mmCIF file of C-alpha atoms and ligand atoms in Angstrom:
data_model
loop_
_atom_site.group_PDB
_atom_site.id
_atom_site.type_symbol
_atom_site.label_atom_id
_atom_site.label_comp_id
_atom_site.label_asym_id
_atom_site.label_seq_id
_atom_site.Cartn_x
_atom_site.Cartn_y
_atom_site.Cartn_z
ATOM 1 C CA MET A 1 -15.272 -1.729 14.371
ATOM 2 C CA THR A 2 -13.388 -3.075 17.411
ATOM 3 C CA ASN A 3 -10.086 -1.560 18.464
ATOM 4 C CA SER A 4 -8.231 -4.672 17.275
ATOM 5 C CA ASP A 5 -9.581 -3.937 13.766
ATOM 6 C CA ARG A 6 -7.645 -0.684 14.019
ATOM 7 C CA ILE A 7 -4.314 -2.522 14.094
ATOM 8 C CA ILE A 8 -2.467 -2.925 10.814
ATOM 9 C CA VAL A 9 0.388 -5.429 10.872
ATOM 10 C CA PRO A 10 3.215 -4.962 8.370
ATOM 11 C CA LEU A 11 4.495 -7.947 6.419
ATOM 12 C CA ASP A 12 8.093 -6.741 6.657
ATOM 13 C CA VAL A 13 9.715 -10.025 5.636
ATOM 14 C CA PRO A 14 12.139 -10.852 2.818
ATOM 15 C CA ASP A 15 10.009 -13.330 0.855
ATOM 16 C CA LEU A 16 6.503 -14.563 0.059
ATOM 17 C CA GLU A 17 6.941 -17.788 1.990
ATOM 18 C CA GLN A 18 7.595 -15.933 5.238
ATOM 19 C CA ALA A 19 4.717 -13.559 4.538
ATOM 20 C CA ILE A 20 2.281 -16.469 4.107
ATOM 21 C CA ALA A 21 3.646 -18.059 7.283
ATOM 22 C CA LEU A 22 2.706 -14.866 9.168
ATOM 23 C CA LEU A 23 -0.796 -14.830 7.665
ATOM 24 C CA ASP A 24 -1.241 -18.449 8.783
ATOM 25 C CA LEU A 25 0.137 -17.736 12.245
ATOM 26 C CA LEU A 26 -2.105 -14.704 12.842
ATOM 27 C CA PRO A 27 -5.520 -15.429 11.281
ATOM 28 C CA GLU A 28 -7.095 -12.907 13.700
ATOM 29 C CA VAL A 29 -5.353 -10.006 11.941
ATOM 30 C CA ASN A 30 -7.701 -8.369 9.430
ATOM 31 C CA PHE A 31 -5.507 -5.592 8.065
ATOM 32 C CA TRP A 32 -2.002 -6.184 6.661
ATOM 33 C CA LYS A 33 0.568 -3.781 5.243
ATOM 34 C CA VAL A 34 2.841 -4.626 2.330
ATOM 35 C CA GLY A 35 5.926 -2.447 2.180
ATOM 36 C CA LEU A 36 9.096 -2.055 0.199
ATOM 37 C CA GLU A 37 10.945 -5.125 1.490
ATOM 38 C CA LEU A 38 8.317 -7.679 0.455
ATOM 39 C CA PHE A 39 7.090 -5.884 -2.666
ATOM 40 C CA VAL A 40 10.609 -5.460 -4.050
ATOM 41 C CA SER A 41 11.492 -9.106 -3.366
ATOM 42 C CA SER A 42 8.245 -10.791 -4.366
ATOM 43 C CA GLY A 43 6.056 -8.401 -6.320
ATOM 44 C CA ALA A 44 2.303 -8.132 -6.095
ATOM 45 C CA GLU A 45 1.386 -11.797 -5.506
ATOM 46 C CA ILE A 46 0.863 -11.219 -1.784
ATOM 47 C CA LEU A 47 -1.859 -8.657 -2.563
ATOM 48 C CA GLY A 48 -3.871 -11.300 -4.424
ATOM 49 C CA ILE A 49 -3.412 -13.700 -1.508
ATOM 50 C CA LEU A 50 -4.677 -11.093 0.944
ATOM 51 C CA GLN A 51 -7.714 -10.529 -1.259
ATOM 52 C CA GLU A 52 -8.438 -14.269 -1.471
ATOM 53 C CA ARG A 53 -8.335 -14.388 2.320
ATOM 54 C CA GLN A 54 -10.656 -11.372 2.508
ATOM 55 C CA LYS A 55 -8.115 -9.257 4.357
ATOM 56 C CA LYS A 56 -7.746 -5.505 4.057
ATOM 57 C CA SER A 57 -4.488 -4.332 2.534
ATOM 58 C CA PHE A 58 -2.264 -1.284 2.787
ATOM 59 C CA LEU A 59 0.329 -0.884 0.024
ATOM 60 C CA ASP A 60 3.033 1.259 1.592
ATOM 61 C CA LEU A 61 5.432 2.056 -1.251
ATOM 62 C CA LYS A 62 5.774 5.735 -0.318
ATOM 63 C CA PHE A 63 5.895 7.142 -3.843
ATOM 64 C CA HIS A 64 8.133 10.187 -4.134
ATOM 65 C CA ASP A 65 8.783 11.478 -7.648
ATOM 66 C CA ILE A 66 7.670 14.073 -10.191
ATOM 67 C CA PRO A 67 3.879 14.516 -10.612
ATOM 68 C CA ASN A 68 3.510 12.475 -13.811
ATOM 69 C CA THR A 69 5.398 9.517 -12.332
ATOM 70 C CA VAL A 70 3.620 9.574 -8.973
ATOM 71 C CA ALA A 71 0.240 9.775 -10.712
ATOM 72 C CA GLY A 72 1.083 6.822 -12.968
ATOM 73 C CA ALA A 73 2.349 4.770 -10.028
ATOM 74 C CA CYS A 74 -0.851 5.419 -8.057
ATOM 75 C CA ARG A 75 -2.973 4.434 -11.044
ATOM 76 C CA SER A 76 -0.944 1.242 -11.549
ATOM 77 C CA ALA A 77 -1.078 0.350 -7.842
ATOM 78 C CA SER A 78 -4.866 0.793 -7.836
ATOM 79 C CA ARG A 79 -5.280 -2.292 -10.010
ATOM 80 C CA TYR A 80 -4.364 -4.405 -6.971
ATOM 81 C CA GLN A 81 -7.549 -3.272 -5.195
ATOM 82 C CA VAL A 82 -5.677 -2.192 -2.070
ATOM 83 C CA ASP A 83 -7.454 -0.194 0.624
ATOM 84 C CA LEU A 84 -4.641 2.250 1.414
ATOM 85 C CA LEU A 85 -1.716 3.576 -0.608
ATOM 86 C CA THR A 86 1.079 5.975 0.409
ATOM 87 C CA LEU A 87 2.972 8.790 -1.264
ATOM 88 C CA HIS A 88 5.258 11.407 0.259
ATOM 89 C CA ALA A 89 3.717 14.806 0.968
ATOM 90 C CA THR A 90 7.144 16.287 0.167
ATOM 91 C CA ALA A 91 6.616 15.295 -3.485
ATOM 92 C CA GLY A 92 4.650 18.551 -3.480
ATOM 93 C CA ARG A 93 1.198 19.922 -4.230
ATOM 94 C CA GLN A 94 1.272 19.130 -7.954
ATOM 95 C CA ALA A 95 2.224 15.505 -7.391
ATOM 96 C CA LEU A 96 -0.415 15.057 -4.682
ATOM 97 C CA THR A 97 -3.130 16.601 -6.854
ATOM 98 C CA ALA A 98 -2.052 14.571 -9.884
ATOM 99 C CA ALA A 99 -2.098 11.357 -7.820
ATOM 100 C CA LYS A 100 -5.659 11.974 -6.656
ATOM 101 C CA GLY A 101 -6.740 12.937 -10.174
ATOM 102 C CA ALA A 102 -5.195 9.799 -11.659
ATOM 103 C CA ILE A 103 -7.437 7.481 -9.634
ATOM 104 C CA SER A 104 -10.584 9.582 -9.290
ATOM 105 C CA ASP A 105 -12.472 7.863 -12.115
ATOM 106 C CA LEU A 106 -11.951 4.359 -10.679
ATOM 107 C CA LEU A 107 -14.854 2.464 -9.146
ATOM 108 C CA SER A 108 -13.189 1.739 -5.805
ATOM 109 C CA PRO A 109 -9.907 3.645 -5.656
ATOM 110 C CA PRO A 110 -7.564 3.173 -2.697
ATOM 111 C CA LYS A 111 -7.495 5.879 -0.064
ATOM 112 C CA LEU A 112 -4.331 7.925 -0.531
ATOM 113 C CA LEU A 113 -2.223 8.733 2.520
ATOM 114 C CA ALA A 114 0.452 11.422 2.575
ATOM 115 C CA ILE A 115 3.584 10.550 4.509
ATOM 116 C CA THR A 116 4.443 13.510 6.741
ATOM 117 C CA VAL A 117 7.648 13.121 8.797
ATOM 118 C CA LEU A 118 8.979 9.556 9.090
ATOM 119 C CA THR A 119 8.564 8.238 12.632
ATOM 120 C CA SER A 120 12.228 7.237 12.773
ATOM 121 C CA LEU A 121 13.378 10.880 12.588
ATOM 122 C CA ASN A 122 13.878 13.079 15.634
ATOM 123 C CA ALA A 123 13.846 16.872 15.950
ATOM 124 C CA ARG A 124 17.641 17.072 15.934
ATOM 125 C CA GLU A 125 17.959 15.186 12.635
ATOM 126 C CA LEU A 126 15.216 17.287 11.074
ATOM 127 C CA ALA A 127 17.012 20.501 12.002
ATOM 128 C CA LEU A 128 20.677 19.558 11.625
ATOM 129 C CA ASP A 129 20.706 16.968 8.833
ATOM 130 C CA LEU A 130 17.655 17.899 6.790
ATOM 131 C CA LYS A 131 17.927 21.652 7.516
ATOM 132 C CA ILE A 132 14.194 22.048 8.035
ATOM 133 C CA PRO A 133 13.817 25.379 9.862
ATOM 134 C CA LEU A 134 10.490 24.500 11.552
ATOM 135 C CA GLU A 135 9.518 22.697 14.740
ATOM 136 C CA LEU A 136 8.958 19.040 13.857
ATOM 137 C CA SER A 137 5.281 19.139 14.869
ATOM 138 C CA GLU A 138 4.665 22.279 12.812
ATOM 139 C CA TYR A 139 6.369 20.732 9.784
ATOM 140 C CA ALA A 140 4.306 17.539 10.111
ATOM 141 C CA LEU A 141 1.114 19.593 10.355
ATOM 142 C CA ASN A 142 2.035 21.661 7.283
ATOM 143 C CA LEU A 143 2.625 18.491 5.272
ATOM 144 C CA ALA A 144 -0.662 16.955 6.404
ATOM 145 C CA LEU A 145 -2.518 20.163 5.469
ATOM 146 C CA LEU A 146 -0.812 20.215 2.088
ATOM 147 C CA GLY A 147 -2.150 16.687 1.570
ATOM 148 C CA LYS A 148 -5.636 17.677 2.671
ATOM 149 C CA GLU A 149 -5.705 20.773 0.442
ATOM 150 C CA SER A 150 -4.584 18.584 -2.497
ATOM 151 C CA GLY A 151 -7.480 16.160 -2.052
ATOM 152 C CA ILE A 152 -5.517 13.396 -0.316
ATOM 153 C CA ASP A 153 -7.629 11.246 2.033
ATOM 154 C CA GLY A 154 -5.340 11.187 5.043
ATOM 155 C CA ALA A 155 -1.835 11.156 6.443
ATOM 156 C CA VAL A 156 0.731 8.894 8.042
ATOM 157 C CA CYS A 157 2.103 10.549 11.150
ATOM 158 C CA SER A 158 3.694 9.747 14.481
ATOM 159 C CA PRO A 159 1.350 9.255 17.437
ATOM 160 C CA GLN A 160 3.122 12.244 18.987
ATOM 161 C CA GLU A 161 1.598 14.544 16.361
ATOM 162 C CA VAL A 162 -1.739 12.821 15.860
ATOM 163 C CA ALA A 163 -3.773 14.879 18.360
ATOM 164 C CA GLN A 164 -2.761 18.137 16.685
ATOM 165 C CA LEU A 165 -3.394 16.776 13.185
ATOM 166 C CA ARG A 166 -6.801 15.472 14.253
ATOM 167 C CA ARG A 167 -7.737 18.861 15.730
ATOM 168 C CA VAL A 168 -6.686 20.837 12.659
ATOM 169 C CA CYS A 169 -7.448 18.422 9.807
ATOM 170 C CA GLY A 170 -10.827 17.263 11.131
ATOM 171 C CA GLU A 171 -12.606 14.002 11.846
ATOM 172 C CA ASP A 172 -12.882 12.898 8.210
ATOM 173 C CA PHE A 173 -9.144 12.998 7.552
ATOM 174 C CA LEU A 174 -7.719 9.490 7.959
ATOM 175 C CA LEU A 175 -4.767 9.347 10.374
ATOM 176 C CA VAL A 176 -2.575 6.262 10.390
ATOM 177 C CA CYS A 177 0.213 5.965 12.953
ATOM 178 C CA PRO A 178 3.308 3.806 12.825
ATOM 179 C CA GLY A 179 5.847 4.386 15.619
ATOM 180 C CA VAL A 180 3.638 2.492 18.046
ATOM 181 C CA ARG A 181 5.349 0.623 20.850
ATOM 182 C CA PRO A 182 3.745 -1.210 23.776
ATOM 183 C CA SER A 183 5.492 -0.403 27.077
ATOM 184 C CA TRP A 184 7.028 -3.902 27.084
ATOM 185 C CA SER A 185 8.681 -3.671 23.644
ATOM 186 C CA ILE A 186 11.823 -1.980 22.384
ATOM 187 C CA LYS A 187 11.814 1.120 20.180
ATOM 188 C CA GLY A 188 14.421 -0.123 17.717
ATOM 189 C CA ASP A 189 14.854 2.463 14.955
ATOM 190 C CA GLN A 190 11.593 4.243 15.781
ATOM 191 C CA SER A 191 12.026 7.621 17.411
ATOM 192 C CA ARG A 192 8.680 9.365 18.035
ATOM 193 C CA VAL A 193 6.649 6.626 19.697
ATOM 194 C CA MET A 194 3.652 6.127 21.976
ATOM 195 C CA THR A 195 1.868 3.048 23.276
ATOM 196 C CA PRO A 196 -1.102 1.646 21.320
ATOM 197 C CA ALA A 197 -3.620 2.924 23.897
ATOM 198 C CA GLN A 198 -2.061 6.405 23.957
ATOM 199 C CA ALA A 199 -2.053 6.588 20.138
ATOM 200 C CA LEU A 200 -5.717 5.603 19.828
ATOM 201 C CA LYS A 201 -6.763 7.985 22.598
ATOM 202 C CA ALA A 202 -4.850 10.776 20.862
ATOM 203 C CA GLY A 203 -6.975 10.335 17.738
ATOM 204 C CA ALA A 204 -5.383 7.755 15.411
ATOM 205 C CA ASP A 205 -7.756 5.857 13.111
ATOM 206 C CA TYR A 206 -5.289 3.029 12.598
ATOM 207 C CA LEU A 207 -2.091 1.870 14.285
ATOM 208 C CA VAL A 208 0.704 0.157 12.378
ATOM 209 C CA ILE A 209 2.395 -2.272 14.757
ATOM 210 C CA GLY A 210 5.108 -4.490 13.326
ATOM 211 C CA ARG A 211 8.083 -5.878 15.189
ATOM 212 C CA PRO A 212 6.484 -5.841 18.653
ATOM 213 C CA ILE A 213 4.186 -8.523 17.152
ATOM 214 C CA THR A 214 6.007 -10.128 14.236
ATOM 215 C CA GLY A 215 9.408 -10.079 15.947
ATOM 216 C CA ALA A 216 8.084 -11.436 19.246
ATOM 217 C CA GLU A 217 9.020 -14.928 20.373
ATOM 218 C CA GLU A 218 5.322 -15.737 20.244
ATOM 219 C CA PRO A 219 3.579 -13.330 17.826
ATOM 220 C CA LYS A 220 0.122 -14.618 18.718
ATOM 221 C CA VAL A 221 0.708 -13.887 22.412
ATOM 222 C CA ALA A 222 1.996 -10.387 21.604
ATOM 223 C CA TRP A 223 -1.017 -9.700 19.365
ATOM 224 C CA THR A 224 -3.434 -10.868 22.083
ATOM 225 C CA LYS A 225 -1.671 -8.788 24.718
ATOM 226 C CA ILE A 226 -1.988 -5.626 22.599
ATOM 227 C CA CYS A 227 -5.663 -6.371 21.862
ATOM 228 C CA HIS A 228 -6.312 -6.695 25.604
ATOM 229 C CA GLU A 229 -4.543 -3.385 26.242
ATOM 230 C CA LEU A 230 -6.912 -1.778 23.714
ATOM 231 C CA ALA A 231 -10.093 -3.518 24.789
ATOM 232 C CA ASP A 232 -11.310 -0.984 27.350
ATOM 233 C CA ILE A 233 -10.405 2.338 25.808
HETATM 234 O O1 LIG B 301 6.746 7.232 9.179
HETATM 235 C C1 LIG B 301 6.656 6.002 8.944
HETATM 236 C C2 LIG B 301 6.054 5.495 7.814
HETATM 237 C C3 LIG B 301 5.967 4.137 7.660
HETATM 238 N N1 LIG B 301 6.467 3.280 8.579
HETATM 239 C C4 LIG B 301 6.313 1.824 8.355
HETATM 240 O O2 LIG B 301 5.545 1.246 9.429
HETATM 241 C C5 LIG B 301 6.092 0.016 9.824
HETATM 242 C C6 LIG B 301 6.495 0.077 11.273
HETATM 243 O O3 LIG B 301 7.010 -1.164 11.677
HETATM 244 P P1 LIG B 301 7.563 -1.416 13.175
HETATM 245 O O4 LIG B 301 8.167 -2.776 13.073
HETATM 246 O O5 LIG B 301 6.365 -1.363 14.079
HETATM 247 O O6 LIG B 301 8.563 -0.370 13.484
HETATM 248 C C7 LIG B 301 7.236 -0.287 8.870
HETATM 249 O O7 LIG B 301 6.726 -1.099 7.835
HETATM 250 C C8 LIG B 301 7.627 1.059 8.294
HETATM 251 O O8 LIG B 301 8.061 0.973 6.956
HETATM 252 C C9 LIG B 301 7.073 3.781 9.692
HETATM 253 O O9 LIG B 301 7.557 3.029 10.557
HETATM 254 N N2 LIG B 301 7.143 5.141 9.862
#
């Protein structure tokens, strides 16, 4: 796998037409993420289109509910043949275990990823607004370990925590990092960021890079620039 195959680009657009326009504009991208904005507006059609085009897909709906509901949602989402699927680690051990159990008899189930601490949050918000009495990195690690102990395949974490998670959770635990920003792009609402090269060197398996590419004046140029930055690491 080349380092550019480690980049997942989110289709964070309001409708199917704009999603297809991005697929057409960036045929080099092999791994796409479908999140809440597109799925809520347009449903699952995009997942069939990605399959037809032989692209890998990441369904990022971040399920967070009681165990029975999370398990049912994971089972239902599996029918779309996606490669990756997210649920919140904070749904708890029972929900995580039930989710894994609900798809374990399938022929090619998606890999389940536990969301740890959203990359938009900073330490101050975690402590003052969410009243979490732990260091952010410790909290993220605890959530990743809860996922691992519950049979979940990997975690979504910030690049700032990925080295620690890699060390503790091991090489086989899949680590996917959003909150990735090339030095030439703006952070926007992301808080805990690193550059693509830093995130890969720190141990990420995959990088989710959206607006620095899709919001660029010339997305193809931005994509190529990032691929060059990752070529020699
Ligand atoms: O902690 C998280 C979990 C998911 N995301 C998602 O990743 C992309 C990031 O897009 P950018 O445009 O590169 O900011 C987006 O779809 C989020 O829903 C995340 O950012 N942080």
